[in-house]
JSON list of C-alpha atoms in Angstrom, two decimals:
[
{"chain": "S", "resi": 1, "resn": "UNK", "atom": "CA", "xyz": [-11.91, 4.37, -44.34]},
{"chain": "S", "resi": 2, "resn": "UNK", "atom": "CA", "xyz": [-9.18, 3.24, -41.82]},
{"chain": "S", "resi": 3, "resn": "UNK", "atom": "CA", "xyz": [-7.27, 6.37, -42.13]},
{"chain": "S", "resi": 4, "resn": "UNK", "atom": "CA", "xyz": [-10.58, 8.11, -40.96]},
{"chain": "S", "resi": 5, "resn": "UNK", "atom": "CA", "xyz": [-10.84, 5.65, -38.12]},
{"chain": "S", "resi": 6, "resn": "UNK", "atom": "CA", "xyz": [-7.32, 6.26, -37.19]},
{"chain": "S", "resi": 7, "resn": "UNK", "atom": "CA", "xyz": [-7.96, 10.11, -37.43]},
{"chain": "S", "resi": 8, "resn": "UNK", "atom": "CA", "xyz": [-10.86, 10.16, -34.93]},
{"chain": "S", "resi": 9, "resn": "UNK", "atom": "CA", "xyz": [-9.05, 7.78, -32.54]},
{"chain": "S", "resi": 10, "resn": "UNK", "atom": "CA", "xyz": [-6.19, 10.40, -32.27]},
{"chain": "S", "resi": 11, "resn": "UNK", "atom": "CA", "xyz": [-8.26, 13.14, -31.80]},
{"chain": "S", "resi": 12, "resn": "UNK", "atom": "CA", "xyz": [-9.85, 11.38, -28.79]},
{"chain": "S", "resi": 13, "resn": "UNK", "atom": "CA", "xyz": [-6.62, 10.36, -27.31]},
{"chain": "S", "resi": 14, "resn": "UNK", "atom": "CA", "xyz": [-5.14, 13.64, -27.63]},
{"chain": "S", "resi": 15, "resn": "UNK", "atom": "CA", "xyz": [-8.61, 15.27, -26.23]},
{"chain": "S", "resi": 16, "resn": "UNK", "atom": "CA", "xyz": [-7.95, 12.52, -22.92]},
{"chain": "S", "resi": 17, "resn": "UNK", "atom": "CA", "xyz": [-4.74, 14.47, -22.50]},
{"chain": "S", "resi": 18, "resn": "UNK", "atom": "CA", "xyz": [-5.49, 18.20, -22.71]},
{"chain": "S", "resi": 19, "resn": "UNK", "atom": "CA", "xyz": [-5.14, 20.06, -19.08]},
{"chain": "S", "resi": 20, "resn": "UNK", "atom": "CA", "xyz": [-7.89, 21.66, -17.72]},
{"chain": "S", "resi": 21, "resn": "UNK", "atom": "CA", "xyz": [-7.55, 25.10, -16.50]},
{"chain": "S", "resi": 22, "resn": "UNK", "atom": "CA", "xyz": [-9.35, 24.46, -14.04]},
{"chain": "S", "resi": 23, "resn": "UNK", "atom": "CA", "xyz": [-7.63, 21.87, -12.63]},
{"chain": "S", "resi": 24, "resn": "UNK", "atom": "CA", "xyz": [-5.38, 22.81, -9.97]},
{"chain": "S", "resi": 25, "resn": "UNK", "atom": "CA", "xyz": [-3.96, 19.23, -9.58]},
{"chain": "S", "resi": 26, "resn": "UNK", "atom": "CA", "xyz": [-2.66, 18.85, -12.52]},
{"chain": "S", "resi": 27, "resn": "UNK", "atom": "CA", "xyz": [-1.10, 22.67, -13.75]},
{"chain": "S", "resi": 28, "resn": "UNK", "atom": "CA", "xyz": [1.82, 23.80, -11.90]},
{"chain": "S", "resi": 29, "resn": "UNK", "atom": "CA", "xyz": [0.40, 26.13, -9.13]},
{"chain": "S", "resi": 30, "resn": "UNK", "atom": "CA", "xyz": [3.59, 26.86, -6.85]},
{"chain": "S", "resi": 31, "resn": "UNK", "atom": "CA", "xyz": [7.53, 27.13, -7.17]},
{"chain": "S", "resi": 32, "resn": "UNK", "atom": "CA", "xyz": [9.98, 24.57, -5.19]},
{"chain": "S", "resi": 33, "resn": "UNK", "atom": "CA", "xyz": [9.89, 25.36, -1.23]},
{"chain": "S", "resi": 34, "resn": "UNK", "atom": "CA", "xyz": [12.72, 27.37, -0.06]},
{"chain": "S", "resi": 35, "resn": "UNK", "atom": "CA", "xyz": [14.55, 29.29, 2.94]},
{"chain": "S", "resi": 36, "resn": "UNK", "atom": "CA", "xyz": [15.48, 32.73, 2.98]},
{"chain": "S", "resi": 37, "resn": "UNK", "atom": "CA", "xyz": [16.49, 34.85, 6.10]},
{"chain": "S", "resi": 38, "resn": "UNK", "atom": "CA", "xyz": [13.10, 35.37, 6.47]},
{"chain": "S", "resi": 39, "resn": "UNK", "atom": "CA", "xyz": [11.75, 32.14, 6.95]},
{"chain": "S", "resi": 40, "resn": "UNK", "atom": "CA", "xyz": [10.27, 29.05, 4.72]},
{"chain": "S", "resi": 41, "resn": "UNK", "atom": "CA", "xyz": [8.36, 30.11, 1.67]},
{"chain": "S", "resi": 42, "resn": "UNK", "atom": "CA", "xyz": [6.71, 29.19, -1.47]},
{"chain": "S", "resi": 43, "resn": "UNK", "atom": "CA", "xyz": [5.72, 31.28, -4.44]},
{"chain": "S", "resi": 44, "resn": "UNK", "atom": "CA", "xyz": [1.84, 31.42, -6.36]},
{"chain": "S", "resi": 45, "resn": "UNK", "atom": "CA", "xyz": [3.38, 30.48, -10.42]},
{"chain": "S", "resi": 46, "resn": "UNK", "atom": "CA", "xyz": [-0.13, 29.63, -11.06]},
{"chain": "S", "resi": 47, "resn": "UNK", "atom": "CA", "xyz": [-1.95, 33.01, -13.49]},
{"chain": "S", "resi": 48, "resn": "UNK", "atom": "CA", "xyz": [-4.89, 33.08, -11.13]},
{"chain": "S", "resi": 49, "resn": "UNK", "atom": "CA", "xyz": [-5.51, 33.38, -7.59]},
{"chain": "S", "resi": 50, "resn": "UNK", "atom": "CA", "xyz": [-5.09, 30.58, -4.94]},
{"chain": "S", "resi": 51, "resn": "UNK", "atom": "CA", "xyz": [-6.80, 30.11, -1.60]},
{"chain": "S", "resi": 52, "resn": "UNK", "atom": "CA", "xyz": [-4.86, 28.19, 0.97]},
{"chain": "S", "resi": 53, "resn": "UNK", "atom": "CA", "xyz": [-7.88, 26.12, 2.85]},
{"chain": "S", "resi": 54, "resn": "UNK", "atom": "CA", "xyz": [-6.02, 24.37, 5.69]},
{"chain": "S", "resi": 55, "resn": "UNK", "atom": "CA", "xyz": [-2.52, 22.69, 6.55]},
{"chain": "S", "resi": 56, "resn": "UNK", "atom": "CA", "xyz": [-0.60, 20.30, 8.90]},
{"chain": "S", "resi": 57, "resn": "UNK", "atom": "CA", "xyz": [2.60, 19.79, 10.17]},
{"chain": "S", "resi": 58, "resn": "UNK", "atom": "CA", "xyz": [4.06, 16.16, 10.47]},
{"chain": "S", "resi": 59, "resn": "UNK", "atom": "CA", "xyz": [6.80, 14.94, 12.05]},
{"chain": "S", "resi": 60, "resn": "UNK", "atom": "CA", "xyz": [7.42, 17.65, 14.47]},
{"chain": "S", "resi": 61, "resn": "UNK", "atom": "CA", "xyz": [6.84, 20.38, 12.14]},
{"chain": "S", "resi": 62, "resn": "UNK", "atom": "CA", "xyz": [4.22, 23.15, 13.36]},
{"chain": "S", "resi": 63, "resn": "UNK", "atom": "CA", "xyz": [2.17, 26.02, 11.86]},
{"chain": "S", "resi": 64, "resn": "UNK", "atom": "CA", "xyz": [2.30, 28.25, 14.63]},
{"chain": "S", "resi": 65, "resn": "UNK", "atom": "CA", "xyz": [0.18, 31.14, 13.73]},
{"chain": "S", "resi": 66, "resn": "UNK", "atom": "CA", "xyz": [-1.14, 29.77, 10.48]},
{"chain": "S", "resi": 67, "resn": "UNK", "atom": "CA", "xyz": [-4.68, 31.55, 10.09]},
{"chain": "S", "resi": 68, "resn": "UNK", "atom": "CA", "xyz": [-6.62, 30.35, 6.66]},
{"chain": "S", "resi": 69, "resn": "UNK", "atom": "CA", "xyz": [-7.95, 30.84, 4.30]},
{"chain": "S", "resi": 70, "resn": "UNK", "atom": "CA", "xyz": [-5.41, 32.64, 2.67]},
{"chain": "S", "resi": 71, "resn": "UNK", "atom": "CA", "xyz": [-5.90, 34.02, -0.69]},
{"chain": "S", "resi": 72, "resn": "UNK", "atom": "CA", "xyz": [-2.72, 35.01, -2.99]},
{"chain": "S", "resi": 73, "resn": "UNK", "atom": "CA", "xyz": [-2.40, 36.24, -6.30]},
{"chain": "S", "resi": 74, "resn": "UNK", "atom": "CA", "xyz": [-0.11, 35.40, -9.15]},
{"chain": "S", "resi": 75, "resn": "UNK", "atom": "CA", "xyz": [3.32, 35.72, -8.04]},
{"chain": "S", "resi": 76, "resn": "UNK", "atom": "CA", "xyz": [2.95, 36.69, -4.36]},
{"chain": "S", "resi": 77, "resn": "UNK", "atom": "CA", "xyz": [5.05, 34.74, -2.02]},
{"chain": "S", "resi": 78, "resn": "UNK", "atom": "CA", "xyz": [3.11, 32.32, 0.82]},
{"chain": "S", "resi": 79, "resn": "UNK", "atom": "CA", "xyz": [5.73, 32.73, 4.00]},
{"chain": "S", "resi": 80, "resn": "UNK", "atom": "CA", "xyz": [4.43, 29.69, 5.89]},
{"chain": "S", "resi": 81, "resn": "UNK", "atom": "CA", "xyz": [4.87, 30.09, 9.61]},
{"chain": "S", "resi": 82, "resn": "UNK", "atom": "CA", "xyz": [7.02, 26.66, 10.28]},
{"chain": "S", "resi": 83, "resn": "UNK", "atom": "CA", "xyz": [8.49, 25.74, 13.24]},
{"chain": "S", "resi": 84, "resn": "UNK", "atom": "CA", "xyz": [10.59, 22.40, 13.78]},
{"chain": "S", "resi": 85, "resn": "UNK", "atom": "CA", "xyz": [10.03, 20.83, 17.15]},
{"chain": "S", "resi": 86, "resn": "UNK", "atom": "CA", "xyz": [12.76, 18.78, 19.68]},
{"chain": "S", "resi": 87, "resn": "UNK", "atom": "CA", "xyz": [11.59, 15.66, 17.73]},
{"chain": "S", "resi": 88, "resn": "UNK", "atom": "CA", "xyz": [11.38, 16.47, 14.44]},
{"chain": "S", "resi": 89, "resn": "UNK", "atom": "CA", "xyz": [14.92, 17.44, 13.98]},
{"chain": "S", "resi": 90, "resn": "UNK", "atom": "CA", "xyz": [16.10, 13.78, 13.93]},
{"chain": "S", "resi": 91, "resn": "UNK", "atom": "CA", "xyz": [13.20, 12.91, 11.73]},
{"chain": "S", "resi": 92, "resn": "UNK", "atom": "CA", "xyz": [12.41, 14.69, 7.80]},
{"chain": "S", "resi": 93, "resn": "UNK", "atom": "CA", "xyz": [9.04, 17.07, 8.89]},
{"chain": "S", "resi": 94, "resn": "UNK", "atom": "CA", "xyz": [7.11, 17.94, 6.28]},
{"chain": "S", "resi": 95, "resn": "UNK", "atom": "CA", "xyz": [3.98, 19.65, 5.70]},
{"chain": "S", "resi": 96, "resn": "UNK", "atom": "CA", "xyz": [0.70, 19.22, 3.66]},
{"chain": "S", "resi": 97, "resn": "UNK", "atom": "CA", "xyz": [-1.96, 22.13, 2.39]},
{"chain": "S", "resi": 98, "resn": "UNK", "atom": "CA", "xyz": [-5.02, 21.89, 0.76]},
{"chain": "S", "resi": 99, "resn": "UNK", "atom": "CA", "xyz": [-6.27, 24.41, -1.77]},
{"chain": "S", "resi": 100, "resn": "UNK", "atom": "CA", "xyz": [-7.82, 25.72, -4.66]},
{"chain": "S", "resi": 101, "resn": "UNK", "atom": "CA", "xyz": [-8.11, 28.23, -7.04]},
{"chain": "S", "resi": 102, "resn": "UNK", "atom": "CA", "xyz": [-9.85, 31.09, -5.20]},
{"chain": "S", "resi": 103, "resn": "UNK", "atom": "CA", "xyz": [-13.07, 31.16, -7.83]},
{"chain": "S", "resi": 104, "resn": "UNK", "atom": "CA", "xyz": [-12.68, 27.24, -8.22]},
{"chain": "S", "resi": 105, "resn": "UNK", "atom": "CA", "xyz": [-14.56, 24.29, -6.33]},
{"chain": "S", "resi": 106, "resn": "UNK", "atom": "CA", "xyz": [-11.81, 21.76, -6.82]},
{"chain": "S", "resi": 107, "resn": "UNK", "atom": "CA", "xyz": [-9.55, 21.24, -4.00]},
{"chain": "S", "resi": 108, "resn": "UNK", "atom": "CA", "xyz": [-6.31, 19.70, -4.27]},
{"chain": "S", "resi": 109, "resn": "UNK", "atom": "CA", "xyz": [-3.13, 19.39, -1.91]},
{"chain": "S", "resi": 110, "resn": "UNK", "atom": "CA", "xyz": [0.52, 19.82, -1.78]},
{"chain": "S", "resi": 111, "resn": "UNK", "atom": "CA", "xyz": [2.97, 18.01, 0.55]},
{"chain": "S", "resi": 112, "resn": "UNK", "atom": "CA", "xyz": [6.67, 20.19, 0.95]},
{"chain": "S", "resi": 113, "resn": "UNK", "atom": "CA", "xyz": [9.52, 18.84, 3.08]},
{"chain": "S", "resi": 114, "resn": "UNK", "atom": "CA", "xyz": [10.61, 21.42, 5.22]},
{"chain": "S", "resi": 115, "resn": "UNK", "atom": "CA", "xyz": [14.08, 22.78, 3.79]},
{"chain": "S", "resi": 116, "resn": "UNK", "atom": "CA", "xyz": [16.68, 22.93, 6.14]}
]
């Protein structure tokens, strides 16, 4: 009878653990930040569309020209419009977006240092 017990109690604790897909807080939805002679970027890994509500930059980092929502599919690249103000290059700027998958309600966000 205790092995039964034991049985069910696994199942629920492995059932606590299992990722919803749609959750975009918890699955990977974009590749590290980086610079390329283009400008800063970051690429959609999620396998479903993504739609960039809003963002802020911090520390003298700004989003000139940054128009959302944005909506980008599966592998398309997000070139984020950063610009590093007088201030912020003796400080760490960073920036923060919110988002969700684009036939989702749930809205996470992501915080990226800007690369230098």
């Amino acid at each position: 009878m205790n092995e039964i017990r034991e049985f069910f109690k696994e199942r629920a604790r492995l059932e606590a653990y299992r990722l919803d897909p749609d959750d975009p807080v918890h699955n990977p939805v974009w590749s590290d930040i980086a610079r390329d002679d283009r400008g800063v970027y970051a690429t959609v890994i999620a396998p479903r569309p993504v739609t960039i509500l809003d963002g802020q930059g911090y520390d003298g980092a700004g989003l000139d020209g940054f128009r959302p929502p944005i909506t980008l599919q599966p592998g398309e690249r997000f070139r984020i419009p950063v610009t590093i103000g007088a201030h912020g290059r003796r400080r760490h700027p960073y920036m923060r977006f919110r988002y969700r998958y684009a036939d989702g309600t749930r809205i996470a966000a992501v915080i990226w240092r800007v690369p230098d």
